[in-house]
Amino acid sequence: MGRAFVYVILGGGVAAGYAALEFARRGVAHGELCIISEETVAPYERPALSKGYLLPEAPARLPSFHTCVGANDERLTPKWYKEHGIELVLGTRVKSADVRRKTLITATGETISYEILIIATGARALKLEEFGVRGSDAENVCYLRNLADANRLVAVMQTCTGGNAVVIGGGYIGMECAAALATNRIKVTMIFPEAHCMARLFTPKIAEFYENYYKSKGVKFIKGNVLTSFENDSEGKVKAVILKDGTRLLADMVVVGIGIRPNTGLFEGQLHLEKGGIKVNGRMQTSNTSVYAVGDVAAFPVRLFGNEIRRLEHVDSARKTARHAVAAIMAPKTTGDLDYLPFFYSRVFTLSWQFYGDNVGSVIHFGDFNSGRFGAYWTNKGVIVGAFLEGGSREDYEALAKAVRFKAAVKDTHELESAGLEFALRASQQAAPDGGLLVERLSYTRYATAGVAVALSIAAFAYWYGRRRRVW
């Protein structure tokens, strides 16, 4: 017994929703496309789970944040999929895949065949057990990766007002969950092995600002340390955590955010893997020409970095790789390689930052860290390769995106530090003949630089997303 489709999207996260919308707009026929997801709901904007979903007042709830509202686009409810003839196969786990035979076998034994497969399986949260720590299955130990995790976290938070929460990990999930916990009037202690928070992206100086802000909200930090074990009460709940140096912390709840691992298992030995994900070309096509991969699971060439293969764990990458894969499938003659500008953002408390490019080379900080309006440039071989800004306007973020995309040339790092944001504002308007950017003196004339539509759309969306729909 089985079903057959022309196109199958395996995975029901953010990428699946954006791919479905692109398919619909490119004229996919009714009955040709299905989405297979282990979750029981239609694709939704996953960033909402660590932001608006955890708010104590007027929290975000479905159907308000189904894809693709995160990009100020259509909201794809189950009704939308039905109207467009797209089949949602929800609550379904695929236990095996055969890319040669073009078949997927579900946990119930059903065979689903395809002509073209898009792998959008995303990633799973790393568990403490993988690092030798037992007990994370206790009911007051929470992870956050999907809607079920978020519901569990909310339920535990509601029993802990005024209590103690320990957050394991100082990355995206740790920082955003710590902010949510503090907003819910829970006392928070963050623990991570690095010297400062967000160590993969932040410089020590940038991290210091955010750590101090968190401290002003009552959050405590224990850095350079790791969890080694739990103490449990008679009901099996965690009542304390024990650290490597012997420190014992009382805990009414624990939130774990120690990274993710791409879900590649079904395709190991069948497709080429790299950087922990499934390797694809600039059209998101894998080593099997009938199979594409998008989102967290895809390792793709980034033109800005000389086509170096990268796997980018962020919602913006999921959205854009999904759309590009569908374009390559439906219009192969007119779709070239993806030219992606790496982009990351976060919002915690009243703070909001954005980052573009790569954080390699020399770093130059600028702005006023005391007022909370500051940033940084990363330079390598005399050009801007990365830029960070806290508290910017839409115009500011657009300028940063352009300066990074066009690799604005830096003649004098002292001038760069002194000019600060103004460097990006003027650099974004001066295209050099060879396609790069060269900035020598201040210029206040504003005009659009040709060929930066992608950078502009990224910055415009992020500004809207952070400022206008704060509930998400």
Short mmCIF file of C-alpha atoms in Angstrom, two decimals, residues 25 53 60 86-87 113 123 133 158 161 168 198 227 284 333 393:
data_model
loop_
_atom_site.label_atom_id
_atom_site.label_comp_id
_atom_site.label_asym_id
_atom_site.label_seq_id
_atom_site.Cartn_x
_atom_site.Cartn_y
_atom_site.Cartn_z
CA ARG A 25 3.22 30.44 -6.86
CA TYR A 53 5.38 31.92 22.72
CA ALA A 60 1.86 34.01 20.51
CA ILE A 86 -1.03 20.18 -1.21
CA GLU A 87 -1.27 17.12 1.00
CA SER A 113 7.26 7.52 -3.75
CA ALA A 123 18.08 19.34 13.17
CA VAL A 133 24.96 13.54 31.96
CA GLN A 158 3.89 28.40 35.05
CA THR A 161 7.11 31.78 39.23
CA ILE A 168 22.56 25.23 30.41
CA MET A 198 27.32 33.72 22.26
CA LEU A 227 27.00 20.57 34.44
CA MET A 284 20.49 23.14 -3.46
CA LYS A 333 16.82 27.21 -17.13
CA SER A 393 17.11 51.61 12.22
#
